[in-house]
Every structure is written in structure tokens, then in C-alpha cells.
PDB file of C-alpha atoms in Angstrom:
ATOM      1  CA  GLU A 202     -35.502  85.716-105.397  1.00 80.00           C
ATOM      2  CA  TRP A 203     -32.046  85.328-103.861  1.00 82.00           C
ATOM      3  CA  VAL A 204     -32.889  87.827-101.077  1.00 80.00           C
ATOM      4  CA  ALA A 205     -36.227  86.154-100.386  1.00 80.00           C
ATOM      5  CA  GLU A 206     -34.502  82.823 -99.736  1.00 83.00           C
ATOM      6  CA  LEU A 207     -31.856  84.198 -97.340  1.00 84.00           C
ATOM      7  CA  PRO A 208     -31.912  83.058 -93.706  1.00 87.00           C
ATOM      8  CA  THR A 209     -33.688  85.475 -91.358  1.00 85.00           C
ATOM      9  CA  LYS A 210     -30.481  86.644 -89.637  1.00 88.00           C
ATOM     10  CA  LEU A 211     -28.693  87.586 -92.900  1.00 87.00           C
ATOM     11  CA  HIS A 212     -31.850  89.178 -94.325  1.00 83.00           C
ATOM     12  CA  SER A 213     -32.169  91.332 -91.188  1.00 87.00           C
ATOM     13  CA  LYS A 214     -28.609  92.611 -91.686  1.00 89.00           C
ATOM     14  CA  LEU A 215     -29.428  93.649 -95.268  1.00 86.00           C
ATOM     15  CA  VAL A 216     -32.631  95.402 -94.077  1.00 86.00           C
ATOM     16  CA  ASN A 217     -30.673  97.270 -91.362  1.00 90.00           C
ATOM     17  CA  ALA A 218     -28.116  98.410 -94.002  1.00 89.00           C
ATOM     18  CA  GLY A 219     -30.976  99.650 -96.225  1.00 87.00           C
ATOM     19  CA  LEU A 220     -30.183  97.148 -98.989  1.00 85.00           C
ATOM     20  CA  ALA A 221     -33.414  95.081 -98.758  1.00 85.00           C
ATOM     21  CA  ALA A 222     -37.045  95.620 -97.872  1.00 85.00           C
ATOM     22  CA  PRO A 223     -38.406  94.035 -94.698  1.00 86.00           C
ATOM     23  CA  ARG A 224     -40.243  90.758 -95.141  1.00 81.00           C
ATOM     24  CA  VAL A 225     -43.996  91.004 -94.946  1.00 79.00           C
ATOM     25  CA  GLN A 226     -45.406  88.715 -92.290  1.00 74.00           C
ATOM     26  CA  PRO A 227     -48.673  87.113 -93.325  1.00 71.00           C
ATOM     27  CA  GLU A 228     -51.498  88.012 -90.987  1.00 73.00           C
ATOM     28  CA  PRO A 229     -52.489  85.079 -88.822  1.00 73.00           C
ATOM     29  CA  GLU A 230     -55.842  83.589 -89.673  1.00 72.00           C
ATOM     30  CA  PRO A 231     -58.466  84.473 -87.109  1.00 72.00           C
ATOM     31  CA  GLN A 232     -59.000  81.587 -84.727  1.00 68.00           C
ATOM     32  CA  PRO A 233     -62.553  80.785 -83.726  1.00 63.00           C
ATOM     33  CA  GLU A 234     -63.213  81.654 -80.120  1.00 60.00           C
ATOM     34  CA  PRO A 235     -63.193  78.551 -77.985  1.00 60.00           C
ATOM     35  CA  GLU A 236     -66.635  77.581 -76.794  1.00 66.00           C
ATOM     36  CA  THR A 237     -67.042  78.183 -73.144  1.00 83.00           C
ATOM     37  CA  VAL A 238     -68.250  75.281 -71.097  1.00 90.00           C
ATOM     38  CA  PRO A 239     -71.434  76.145 -69.234  1.00 95.00           C
ATOM     39  CA  THR A 240     -71.556  76.389 -65.487  1.00 95.00           C
ATOM     40  CA  LEU A 241     -73.522  73.934 -63.395  1.00 96.00           C
ATOM     41  CA  LYS A 242     -76.422  76.368 -62.872  1.00 97.00           C
ATOM     42  CA  ALA A 243     -76.585  77.382 -66.533  1.00 95.00           C
ATOM     43  CA  TRP A 244     -76.503  73.771 -67.695  1.00 96.00           C
ATOM     44  CA  THR A 245     -79.140  72.468 -65.290  1.00 97.00           C
ATOM     45  CA  ASP A 246     -81.385  75.462 -66.084  1.00 97.00           C
ATOM     46  CA  THR A 247     -81.040  74.729 -69.813  1.00 95.00           C
ATOM     47  CA  TYR A 248     -81.794  71.046 -69.304  1.00 96.00           C
ATOM     48  CA  ILE A 249     -84.862  71.739 -67.176  1.00 97.00           C
ATOM     49  CA  LYS A 250     -86.162  74.448 -69.531  1.00 96.00           C
ATOM     50  CA  ASN A 251     -86.015  72.034 -72.495  1.00 94.00           C
ATOM     51  CA  HIS A 252     -87.327  68.973 -70.630  1.00 94.00           C
ATOM     52  CA  PRO A 253     -90.732  67.774 -71.879  1.00 93.00           C
ATOM     53  CA  GLY A 254     -91.775  66.200 -68.576  1.00 91.00           C
ATOM     54  CA  LYS A 255     -94.789  66.821 -66.399  1.00 95.00           C
ATOM     55  CA  ASP A 256     -94.781  69.525 -63.740  1.00 95.00           C
ATOM     56  CA  SER A 257     -93.971  66.992 -61.024  1.00 95.00           C
ATOM     57  CA  THR A 258     -90.947  65.742 -62.985  1.00 96.00           C
ATOM     58  CA  ILE A 259     -89.755  69.298 -63.562  1.00 96.00           C
ATOM     59  CA  ASN A 260     -90.120  70.000 -59.842  1.00 96.00           C
ATOM     60  CA  LEU A 261     -87.965  66.980 -58.960  1.00 96.00           C
ATOM     61  CA  LEU A 262     -85.312  68.036 -61.491  1.00 97.00           C
ATOM     62  CA  GLU A 263     -85.299  71.531 -59.967  1.00 97.00           C
ATOM     63  CA  VAL A 264     -84.802  70.085 -56.473  1.00 97.00           C
ATOM     64  CA  THR A 265     -81.865  68.018 -57.741  1.00 97.00           C
ATOM     65  CA  ALA A 266     -80.358  71.042 -59.505  1.00 97.00           C
ATOM     66  CA  ARG A 267     -80.651  73.114 -56.307  1.00 97.00           C
ATOM     67  CA  SER A 268     -78.919  70.351 -54.365  1.00 96.00           C
ATOM     68  CA  LEU A 269     -76.063  70.231 -56.868  1.00 97.00           C
ATOM     69  CA  CYS A 270     -75.655  74.014 -56.782  1.00 96.00           C
ATOM     70  CA  LYS A 271     -75.838  74.056 -52.968  1.00 96.00           C
ATOM     71  CA  LYS A 272     -73.024  71.488 -52.745  1.00 97.00           C
ATOM     72  CA  PHE A 273     -70.763  72.706 -55.584  1.00 97.00           C
ATOM     73  CA  GLY A 274     -71.787  76.318 -56.233  1.00 96.00           C
ATOM     74  CA  ASP A 275     -73.506  77.816 -59.268  1.00 95.00           C
ATOM     75  CA  ASP A 276     -70.299  78.692 -61.134  1.00 95.00           C
ATOM     76  CA  LYS A 277     -68.557  75.297 -61.260  1.00 96.00           C
ATOM     77  CA  PRO A 278     -67.950  74.358 -64.939  1.00 95.00           C
ATOM     78  CA  ILE A 279     -69.592  71.056 -65.815  1.00 95.00           C
ATOM     79  CA  ASP A 280     -66.388  69.711 -67.370  1.00 95.00           C
ATOM     80  CA  SER A 281     -64.552  70.054 -64.036  1.00 95.00           C
ATOM     81  CA  PHE A 282     -66.552  67.343 -62.224  1.00 97.00           C
ATOM     82  CA  THR A 283     -64.765  64.145 -61.254  1.00 96.00           C
ATOM     83  CA  ALA A 284     -65.873  60.759 -59.968  1.00 96.00           C
ATOM     84  CA  GLY A 285     -64.668  61.974 -56.571  1.00 97.00           C
ATOM     85  CA  ASP A 286     -67.108  64.877 -56.778  1.00 97.00           C
ATOM     86  CA  ALA A 287     -69.872  62.374 -57.529  1.00 97.00           C
ATOM     87  CA  GLU A 288     -68.999  60.354 -54.436  1.00 97.00           C
ATOM     88  CA  ASP A 289     -68.803  63.529 -52.336  1.00 97.00           C
ATOM     89  CA  PHE A 290     -72.248  64.556 -53.582  1.00 97.00           C
ATOM     90  CA  ARG A 291     -73.745  61.169 -52.682  1.00 97.00           C
ATOM     91  CA  LYS A 292     -72.238  61.325 -49.182  1.00 97.00           C
ATOM     92  CA  TRP A 293     -73.446  64.912 -48.781  1.00 97.00           C
ATOM     93  CA  LEU A 294     -76.984  63.876 -49.756  1.00 97.00           C
ATOM     94  CA  GLN A 295     -76.816  61.064 -47.194  1.00 97.00           C
ATOM     95  CA  THR A 296     -75.683  63.367 -44.384  1.00 96.00           C
ATOM     96  CA  LYS A 297     -76.771  66.957 -45.165  1.00 95.00           C
ATOM     97  CA  GLY A 298     -78.852  66.857 -48.343  1.00 94.00           C
ATOM     98  CA  ASN A 299     -82.309  67.407 -46.855  1.00 94.00           C
ATOM     99  CA  GLU A 300     -83.481  70.778 -48.179  1.00 93.00           C
ATOM    100  CA  ARG A 301     -86.681  70.716 -46.097  1.00 93.00           C
ATOM    101  CA  LYS A 302     -84.665  70.489 -42.879  1.00 94.00           C
ATOM    102  CA  GLY A 303     -82.255  73.286 -43.797  1.00 93.00           C
ATOM    103  CA  TYR A 304     -79.536  70.923 -45.059  1.00 91.00           C
ATOM    104  CA  LYS A 305     -78.899  69.670 -41.526  1.00 94.00           C
ATOM    105  CA  THR A 306     -79.976  66.060 -42.009  1.00 96.00           C
ATOM    106  CA  GLY A 307     -79.566  63.461 -44.699  1.00 96.00           C
ATOM    107  CA  LEU A 308     -82.002  61.851 -47.092  1.00 96.00           C
ATOM    108  CA  ALA A 309     -83.316  58.289 -47.201  1.00 93.00           C
ATOM    109  CA  ALA A 310     -81.324  55.792 -49.267  1.00 93.00           C
ATOM    110  CA  ASN A 311     -83.858  55.598 -52.120  1.00 94.00           C
ATOM    111  CA  THR A 312     -84.194  59.386 -52.263  1.00 95.00           C
ATOM    112  CA  VAL A 313     -80.413  59.646 -52.607  1.00 96.00           C
ATOM    113  CA  ARG A 314     -80.497  57.078 -55.413  1.00 96.00           C
ATOM    114  CA  ARG A 315     -83.247  59.010 -57.239  1.00 96.00           C
ATOM    115  CA  ARG A 316     -81.276  62.250 -56.959  1.00 96.00           C
ATOM    116  CA  MET A 317     -78.170  60.520 -58.278  1.00 97.00           C
ATOM    117  CA  GLY A 318     -80.224  59.216 -61.211  1.00 96.00           C
ATOM    118  CA  ARG A 319     -81.436  62.712 -62.065  1.00 97.00           C
ATOM    119  CA  THR A 320     -77.885  64.027 -61.765  1.00 97.00           C
ATOM    120  CA  LYS A 321     -76.793  61.358 -64.243  1.00 97.00           C
ATOM    121  CA  GLN A 322     -79.471  62.699 -66.608  1.00 96.00           C
ATOM    122  CA  PHE A 323     -77.967  66.203 -66.469  1.00 97.00           C
ATOM    123  CA  PHE A 324     -74.487  64.900 -67.294  1.00 96.00           C
ATOM    124  CA  ASN A 325     -75.630  62.402 -69.953  1.00 96.00           C
ATOM    125  CA  PHE A 326     -77.245  65.359 -71.701  1.00 95.00           C
ATOM    126  CA  ALA A 327     -73.866  67.141 -71.603  1.00 95.00           C
ATOM    127  CA  ILE A 328     -72.224  64.079 -73.195  1.00 95.00           C
ATOM    128  CA  LYS A 329     -74.766  64.136 -76.019  1.00 95.00           C
ATOM    129  CA  HIS A 330     -73.913  67.798 -76.616  1.00 94.00           C
ATOM    130  CA  GLU A 331     -70.188  66.891 -76.605  1.00 92.00           C
ATOM    131  CA  LEU A 332     -69.370  69.170 -73.702  1.00 93.00           C
ATOM    132  CA  ILE A 333     -67.855  66.349 -71.662  1.00 94.00           C
ATOM    133  CA  ALA A 334     -66.424  62.971 -72.652  1.00 94.00           C
ATOM    134  CA  ARG A 335     -67.749  60.865 -69.784  1.00 96.00           C
ATOM    135  CA  ASN A 336     -70.275  61.059 -66.992  1.00 96.00           C
ATOM    136  CA  PRO A 337     -68.525  61.435 -63.615  1.00 97.00           C
ATOM    137  CA  PHE A 338     -71.690  60.178 -61.901  1.00 97.00           C
ATOM    138  CA  ALA A 339     -71.879  56.963 -63.963  1.00 95.00           C
ATOM    139  CA  GLY A 340     -70.427  54.781 -61.196  1.00 94.00           C
ATOM    140  CA  GLU A 341     -72.928  55.883 -58.574  1.00 94.00           C
ATOM    141  CA  ALA A 342     -75.903  53.677 -57.717  1.00 91.00           C
ATOM    142  CA  SER A 343     -79.233  55.094 -58.844  1.00 92.00           C
ATOM    143  CA  THR A 344     -81.578  52.118 -58.962  1.00 91.00           C
ATOM    144  CA  VAL A 345     -84.276  52.333 -56.305  1.00 89.00           C
ATOM    145  CA  THR A 346     -84.495  49.264 -54.095  1.00 87.00           C
ATOM    146  CA  GLY A 347     -87.044  47.915 -51.650  1.00 86.00           C
ATOM    147  CA  ASN A 348     -87.261  49.350 -48.148  1.00 82.00           C
ATOM    148  CA  ASP A 349     -87.402  46.607 -45.520  1.00 84.00           C
ATOM    149  CA  ASP A 350     -88.294  49.159 -42.833  1.00 84.00           C
ATOM    150  CA  ARG A 351     -91.698  49.599 -44.450  1.00 82.00           C
ATOM    151  CA  LEU A 352     -92.559  45.873 -44.406  1.00 88.00           C
ATOM    152  CA  PHE A 353     -94.916  44.636 -41.703  1.00 89.00           C
ATOM    153  CA  MET A 354     -97.324  41.823 -41.050  1.00 92.00           C
ATOM    154  CA  VAL A 355    -100.917  42.703 -41.887  1.00 93.00           C
ATOM    155  CA  PRO A 356    -103.148  41.713 -38.951  1.00 94.00           C
ATOM    156  CA  SER A 357    -105.815  39.142 -39.767  1.00 94.00           C
ATOM    157  CA  ASP A 358    -108.615  41.398 -38.472  1.00 95.00           C
ATOM    158  CA  TRP A 359    -107.658  43.985 -41.170  1.00 94.00           C
ATOM    159  CA  ILE A 360    -108.007  41.291 -43.801  1.00 92.00           C
ATOM    160  CA  GLU A 361    -111.377  40.173 -42.402  1.00 91.00           C
ATOM    161  CA  THR A 362    -112.596  43.800 -42.390  1.00 93.00           C
ATOM    162  CA  CYS A 363    -111.562  44.220 -46.048  1.00 92.00           C
ATOM    163  CA  ILE A 364    -113.381  40.996 -47.007  1.00 92.00           C
ATOM    164  CA  ARG A 365    -116.575  42.100 -45.236  1.00 91.00           C
ATOM    165  CA  LYS A 366    -116.528  45.530 -46.911  1.00 93.00           C
ATOM    166  CA  ALA A 367    -115.853  44.136 -50.397  1.00 94.00           C
ATOM    167  CA  PRO A 368    -118.875  43.700 -52.678  1.00 92.00           C
ATOM    168  CA  CYS A 369    -118.010  40.000 -53.098  1.00 87.00           C
ATOM    169  CA  GLU A 370    -116.101  37.604 -50.806  1.00 79.00           C
ATOM    170  CA  ASP A 371    -114.019  36.325 -53.716  1.00 79.00           C
TER     171      ASP A 371
END
């Protein structure tokens, strides 16, 4: 008992002189492997695969996922996104986010907002799975607004034509 309670330095001297047995070090308990955070591509693929939406909704989610991967790369971990990345993505969509035009032109304001909304969905799903603590895209606008460019005065002759073709004037 006396030898077992000796300080390490004195015990080592006794071991070196052959007067005491070396202390047995307890084996460290195995640590669980840390969970790896999924990459952007893996996470968006998982989200889309498990989404119960219609084909058109799935298609729009896939377009958004492709845009994210085009801007940030497939291998970016989802926990590495910042609010600055969210702002960069919005600006990229506004200037170079048009997939149909080879990413050389931007998208309309409401299209950008819809894409930001879908991106928020991807990251809110990650919050629910406790992979990230907060959504870096939360501060970005995603509510679709009216488009004043599409407003115009309807000519009266159009209205008269519609009235004449209707089954009843009322």
C-alpha cells in the first residue's frame, strides 16, 4: 500500500532499482467516433430523397441544390456556412445564378427569394437533426412580392370582347 501511494517520480526510482513493480495504467475507455457532418451535396441529396413533395417541388429543390453546389462546391460541410455565405449566395443568384443561361446572368428578384426560401428549408432540416445550431440563411429575404413590371392597364376593348364572349353579361 505504501508503494502504491508514492509519487510517480519516487516510484519510478524504485522500479528502476528493481525494488517495485511498474504501475499498471488502466486502458483508456474507447471514445465514440465523432459524427461527421455531411457535405452540402450529401445533405441536399438526403433532404430531397426524403421529401414527400410532388415531382415539380422535387425538381425545384434539385435546381436549388445544384445552385448551392455550383456556388460553394459539393464538399463544403454544412456546419461551415456563415451568414456571409448566405449573402454571397443571394448576390451570386442575382448576378450569375441563371442555370439556363450558363450561369452568366442573374435571376429575377422573386426567383432569388424562392431559391433562398428553399435553401432555408435545407438548413432548417439540419437544425432539426442537430447538425447545426442556427440557420445561416435565416436573415435573408424569402417572401415573394408583387412585380410592378407585370402590371398594365387592360384596354377597354379587351373587356368588351370578354363580356360579349361570356354566356351572360353579368
